[in-house]
PDB file of C-alpha atoms and ligand atoms in Angstrom:
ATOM      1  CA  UNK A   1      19.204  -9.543  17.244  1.00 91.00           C
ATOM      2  CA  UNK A   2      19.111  -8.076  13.659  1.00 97.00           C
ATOM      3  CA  UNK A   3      19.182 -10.296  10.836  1.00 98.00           C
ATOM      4  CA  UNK A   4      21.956  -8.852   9.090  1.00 98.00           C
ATOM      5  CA  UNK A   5      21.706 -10.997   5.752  1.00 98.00           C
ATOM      6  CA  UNK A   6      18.114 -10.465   5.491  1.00 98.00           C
ATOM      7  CA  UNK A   7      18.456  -6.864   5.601  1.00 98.00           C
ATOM      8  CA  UNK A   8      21.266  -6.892   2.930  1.00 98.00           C
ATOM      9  CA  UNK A   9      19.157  -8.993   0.623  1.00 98.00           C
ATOM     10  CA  UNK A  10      16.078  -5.927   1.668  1.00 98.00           C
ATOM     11  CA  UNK A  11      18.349  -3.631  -0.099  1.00 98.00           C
ATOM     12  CA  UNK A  12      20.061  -5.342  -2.601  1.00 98.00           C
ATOM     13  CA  UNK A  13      16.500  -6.096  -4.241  1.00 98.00           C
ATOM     14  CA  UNK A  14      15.748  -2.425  -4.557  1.00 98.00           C
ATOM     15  CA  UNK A  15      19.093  -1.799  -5.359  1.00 98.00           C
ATOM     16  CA  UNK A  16      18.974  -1.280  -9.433  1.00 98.00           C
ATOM     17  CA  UNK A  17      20.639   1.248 -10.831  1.00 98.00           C
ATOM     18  CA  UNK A  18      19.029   3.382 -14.134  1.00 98.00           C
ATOM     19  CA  UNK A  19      19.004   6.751 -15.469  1.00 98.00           C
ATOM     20  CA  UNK A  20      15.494   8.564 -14.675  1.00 98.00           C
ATOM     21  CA  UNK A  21      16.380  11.283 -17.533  1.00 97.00           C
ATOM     22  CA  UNK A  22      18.913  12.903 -18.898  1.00 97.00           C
ATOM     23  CA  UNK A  23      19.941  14.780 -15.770  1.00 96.00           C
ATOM     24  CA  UNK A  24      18.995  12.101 -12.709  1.00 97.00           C
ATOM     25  CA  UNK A  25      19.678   8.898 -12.022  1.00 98.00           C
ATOM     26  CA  UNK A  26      18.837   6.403  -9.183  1.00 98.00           C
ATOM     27  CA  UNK A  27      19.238   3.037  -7.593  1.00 98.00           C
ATOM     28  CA  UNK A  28      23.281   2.812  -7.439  1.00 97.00           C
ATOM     29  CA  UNK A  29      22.999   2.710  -3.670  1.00 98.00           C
ATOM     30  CA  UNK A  30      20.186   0.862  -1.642  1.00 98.00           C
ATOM     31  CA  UNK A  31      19.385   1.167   2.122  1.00 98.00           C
ATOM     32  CA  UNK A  32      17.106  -0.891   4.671  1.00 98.00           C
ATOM     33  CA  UNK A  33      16.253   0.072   8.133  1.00 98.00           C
ATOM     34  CA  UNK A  34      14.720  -1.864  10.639  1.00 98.00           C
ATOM     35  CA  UNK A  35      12.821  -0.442  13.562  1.00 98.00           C
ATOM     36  CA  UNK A  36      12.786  -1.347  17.135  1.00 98.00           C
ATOM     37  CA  UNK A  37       9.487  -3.170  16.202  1.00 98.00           C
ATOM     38  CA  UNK A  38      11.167  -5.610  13.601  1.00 98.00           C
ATOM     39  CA  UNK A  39       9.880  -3.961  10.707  1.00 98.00           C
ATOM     40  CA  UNK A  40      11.970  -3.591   7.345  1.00 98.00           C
ATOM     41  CA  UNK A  41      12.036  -0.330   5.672  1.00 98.00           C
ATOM     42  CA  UNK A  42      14.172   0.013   2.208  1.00 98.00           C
ATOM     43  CA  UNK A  43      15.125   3.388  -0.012  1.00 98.00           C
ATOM     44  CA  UNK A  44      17.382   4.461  -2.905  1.00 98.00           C
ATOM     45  CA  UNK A  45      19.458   7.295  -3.506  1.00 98.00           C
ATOM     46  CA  UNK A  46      18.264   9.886  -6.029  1.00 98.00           C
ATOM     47  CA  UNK A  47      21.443  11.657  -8.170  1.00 97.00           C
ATOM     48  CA  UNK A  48      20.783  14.828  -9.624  1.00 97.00           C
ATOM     49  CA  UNK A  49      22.891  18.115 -10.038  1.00 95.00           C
ATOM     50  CA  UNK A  50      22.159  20.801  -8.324  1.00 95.00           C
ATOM     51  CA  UNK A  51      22.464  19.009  -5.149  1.00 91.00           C
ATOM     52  CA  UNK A  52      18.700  18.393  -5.394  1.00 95.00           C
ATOM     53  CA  UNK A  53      18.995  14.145  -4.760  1.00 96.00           C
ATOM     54  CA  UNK A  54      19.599  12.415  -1.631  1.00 97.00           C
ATOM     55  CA  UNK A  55      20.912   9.188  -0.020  1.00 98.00           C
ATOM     56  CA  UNK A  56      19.484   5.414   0.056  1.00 98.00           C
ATOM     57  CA  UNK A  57      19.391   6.020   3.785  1.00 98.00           C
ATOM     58  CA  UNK A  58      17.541   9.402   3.354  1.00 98.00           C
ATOM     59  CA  UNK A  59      14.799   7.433   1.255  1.00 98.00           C
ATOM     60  CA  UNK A  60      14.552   4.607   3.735  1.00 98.00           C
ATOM     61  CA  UNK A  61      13.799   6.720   6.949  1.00 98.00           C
ATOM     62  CA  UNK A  62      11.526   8.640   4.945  1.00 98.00           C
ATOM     63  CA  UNK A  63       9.842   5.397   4.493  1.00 98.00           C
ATOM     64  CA  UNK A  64       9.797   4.499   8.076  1.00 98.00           C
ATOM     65  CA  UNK A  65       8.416   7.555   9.305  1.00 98.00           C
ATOM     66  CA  UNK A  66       5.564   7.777   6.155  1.00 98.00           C
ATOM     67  CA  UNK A  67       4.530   4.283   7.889  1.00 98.00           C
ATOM     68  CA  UNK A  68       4.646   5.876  11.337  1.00 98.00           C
ATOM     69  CA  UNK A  69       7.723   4.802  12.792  1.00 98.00           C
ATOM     70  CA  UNK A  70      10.897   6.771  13.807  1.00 98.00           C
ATOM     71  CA  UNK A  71      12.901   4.459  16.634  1.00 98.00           C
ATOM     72  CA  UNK A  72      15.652   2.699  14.358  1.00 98.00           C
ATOM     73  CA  UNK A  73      17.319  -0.401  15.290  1.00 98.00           C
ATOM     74  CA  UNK A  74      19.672  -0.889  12.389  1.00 98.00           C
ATOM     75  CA  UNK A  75      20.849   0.244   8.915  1.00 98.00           C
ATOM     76  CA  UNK A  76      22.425  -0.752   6.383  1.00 98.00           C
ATOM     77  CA  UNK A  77      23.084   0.202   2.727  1.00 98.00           C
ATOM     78  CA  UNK A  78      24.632  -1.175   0.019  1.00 98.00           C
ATOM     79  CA  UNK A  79      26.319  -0.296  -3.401  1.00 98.00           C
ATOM     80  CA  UNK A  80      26.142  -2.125  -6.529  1.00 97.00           C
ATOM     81  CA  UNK A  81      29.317  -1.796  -8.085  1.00 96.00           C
ATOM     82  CA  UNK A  82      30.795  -1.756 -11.960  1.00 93.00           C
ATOM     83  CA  UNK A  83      31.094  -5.187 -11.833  1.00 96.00           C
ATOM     84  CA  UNK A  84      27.523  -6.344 -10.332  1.00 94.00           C
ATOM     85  CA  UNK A  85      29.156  -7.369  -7.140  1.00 96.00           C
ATOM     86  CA  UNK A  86      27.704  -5.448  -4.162  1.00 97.00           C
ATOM     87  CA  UNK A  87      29.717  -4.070  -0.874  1.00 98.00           C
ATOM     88  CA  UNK A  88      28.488  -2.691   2.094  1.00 98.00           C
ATOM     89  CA  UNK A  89      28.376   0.639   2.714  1.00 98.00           C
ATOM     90  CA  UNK A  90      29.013   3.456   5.859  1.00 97.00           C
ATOM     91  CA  UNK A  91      26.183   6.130   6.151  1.00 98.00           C
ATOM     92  CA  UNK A  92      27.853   9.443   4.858  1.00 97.00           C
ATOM     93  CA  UNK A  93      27.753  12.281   7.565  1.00 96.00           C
ATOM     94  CA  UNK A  94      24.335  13.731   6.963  1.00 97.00           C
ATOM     95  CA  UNK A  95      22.695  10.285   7.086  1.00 98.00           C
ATOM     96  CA  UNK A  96      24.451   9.518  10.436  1.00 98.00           C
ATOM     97  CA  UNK A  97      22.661  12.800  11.664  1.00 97.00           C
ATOM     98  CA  UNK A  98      19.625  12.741  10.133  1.00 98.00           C
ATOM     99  CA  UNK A  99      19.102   9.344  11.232  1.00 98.00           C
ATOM    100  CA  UNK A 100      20.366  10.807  14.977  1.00 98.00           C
ATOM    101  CA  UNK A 101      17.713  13.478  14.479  1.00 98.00           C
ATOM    102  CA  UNK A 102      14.939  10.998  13.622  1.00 98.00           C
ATOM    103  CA  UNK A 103      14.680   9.718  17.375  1.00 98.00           C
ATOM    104  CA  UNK A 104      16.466  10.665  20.426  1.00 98.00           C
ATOM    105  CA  UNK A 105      17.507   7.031  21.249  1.00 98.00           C
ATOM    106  CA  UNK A 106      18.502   6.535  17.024  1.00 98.00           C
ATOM    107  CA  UNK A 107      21.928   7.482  17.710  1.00 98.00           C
ATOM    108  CA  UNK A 108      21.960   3.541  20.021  1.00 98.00           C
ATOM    109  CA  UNK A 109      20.829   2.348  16.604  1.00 98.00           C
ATOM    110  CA  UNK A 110      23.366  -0.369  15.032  1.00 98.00           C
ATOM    111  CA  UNK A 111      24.875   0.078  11.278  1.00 98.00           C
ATOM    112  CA  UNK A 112      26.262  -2.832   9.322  1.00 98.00           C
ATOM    113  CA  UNK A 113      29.920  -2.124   8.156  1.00 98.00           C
ATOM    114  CA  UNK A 114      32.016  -4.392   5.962  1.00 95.00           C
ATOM    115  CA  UNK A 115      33.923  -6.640   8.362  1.00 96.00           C
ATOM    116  CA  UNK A 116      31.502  -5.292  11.685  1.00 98.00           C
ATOM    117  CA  UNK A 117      28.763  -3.992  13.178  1.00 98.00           C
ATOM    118  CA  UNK A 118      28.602  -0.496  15.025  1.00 98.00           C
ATOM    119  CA  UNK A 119      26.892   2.075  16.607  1.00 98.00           C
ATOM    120  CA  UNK A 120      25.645   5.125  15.608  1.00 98.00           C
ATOM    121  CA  UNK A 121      27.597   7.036  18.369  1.00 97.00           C
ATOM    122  CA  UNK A 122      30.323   5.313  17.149  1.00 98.00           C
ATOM    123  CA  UNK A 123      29.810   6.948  13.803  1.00 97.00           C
ATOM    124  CA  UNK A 124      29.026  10.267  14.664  1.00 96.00           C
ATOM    125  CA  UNK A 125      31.121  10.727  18.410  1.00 94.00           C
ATOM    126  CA  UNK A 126      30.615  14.002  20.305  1.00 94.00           C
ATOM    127  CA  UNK A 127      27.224  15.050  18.831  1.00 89.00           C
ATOM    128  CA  UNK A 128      26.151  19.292  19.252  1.00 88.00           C
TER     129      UNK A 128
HETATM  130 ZN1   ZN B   1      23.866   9.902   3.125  1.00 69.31          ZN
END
């Protein structure tokens, strides 16, 4: 059973957004995965032009698998909004994928929505 609101308050602590330069900036979306072993892993999206950045998610399974782990159990990611409030978030399409890629039983994995929780093949049906 994953601890939902101890993974959202994972990724709202890392989630700070700030400008890194003049071109980048960082932080407006957090992430935290936990593995099938129960451990926590959190990340932040990178913005930069050029396409060159990359998703909370991204950061967090990057993480995960720099601390030797790949089997995810459940994400979640959340976005601090204009007026400090945060919501929860959907992993965009590459995420869902990547994260699918990561381990072949990752696309079982759950992923916190607003109102519900999911699955990863519900996410991302009819895989290649
Ligand atoms: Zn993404």
């Amino acid at each position: 059973m994953i601890d939902w609101e101890k993974m959202i308050e994972q990724a709202k602590k890392v989630c700070r957004p700030r400008e890194l330069s003049q071109n980048a900036c960082a932080a407006s979306v957090a992430a935290a995965i936990v593995t099938d072993q129960g451990n926590i892993y959190t990340g932040v999206c990178i913005d930069t032009p050029c396409s060159m950045g990359f998703c909370a998610e991204h950061a967090a399974a990057a993480a995960m698998i720099t601390a030797g782990e790949n089997r995810i159990a459940g994400v979640v990611a959340v976005h601090k909004k204009d007026d400090g409030g945060f919501e929860v978030i959907p992993p965009c399409g590459r995420c869902r994928e990547f994260i699918c890629q990561l381990h072949d039983d990752n696309h079982l994995a759950q992923v916190k929505l607003n109102d519900r929780v999911v699955t990863m093949d519900e996410l991302l049906p009819f895989r290649w």
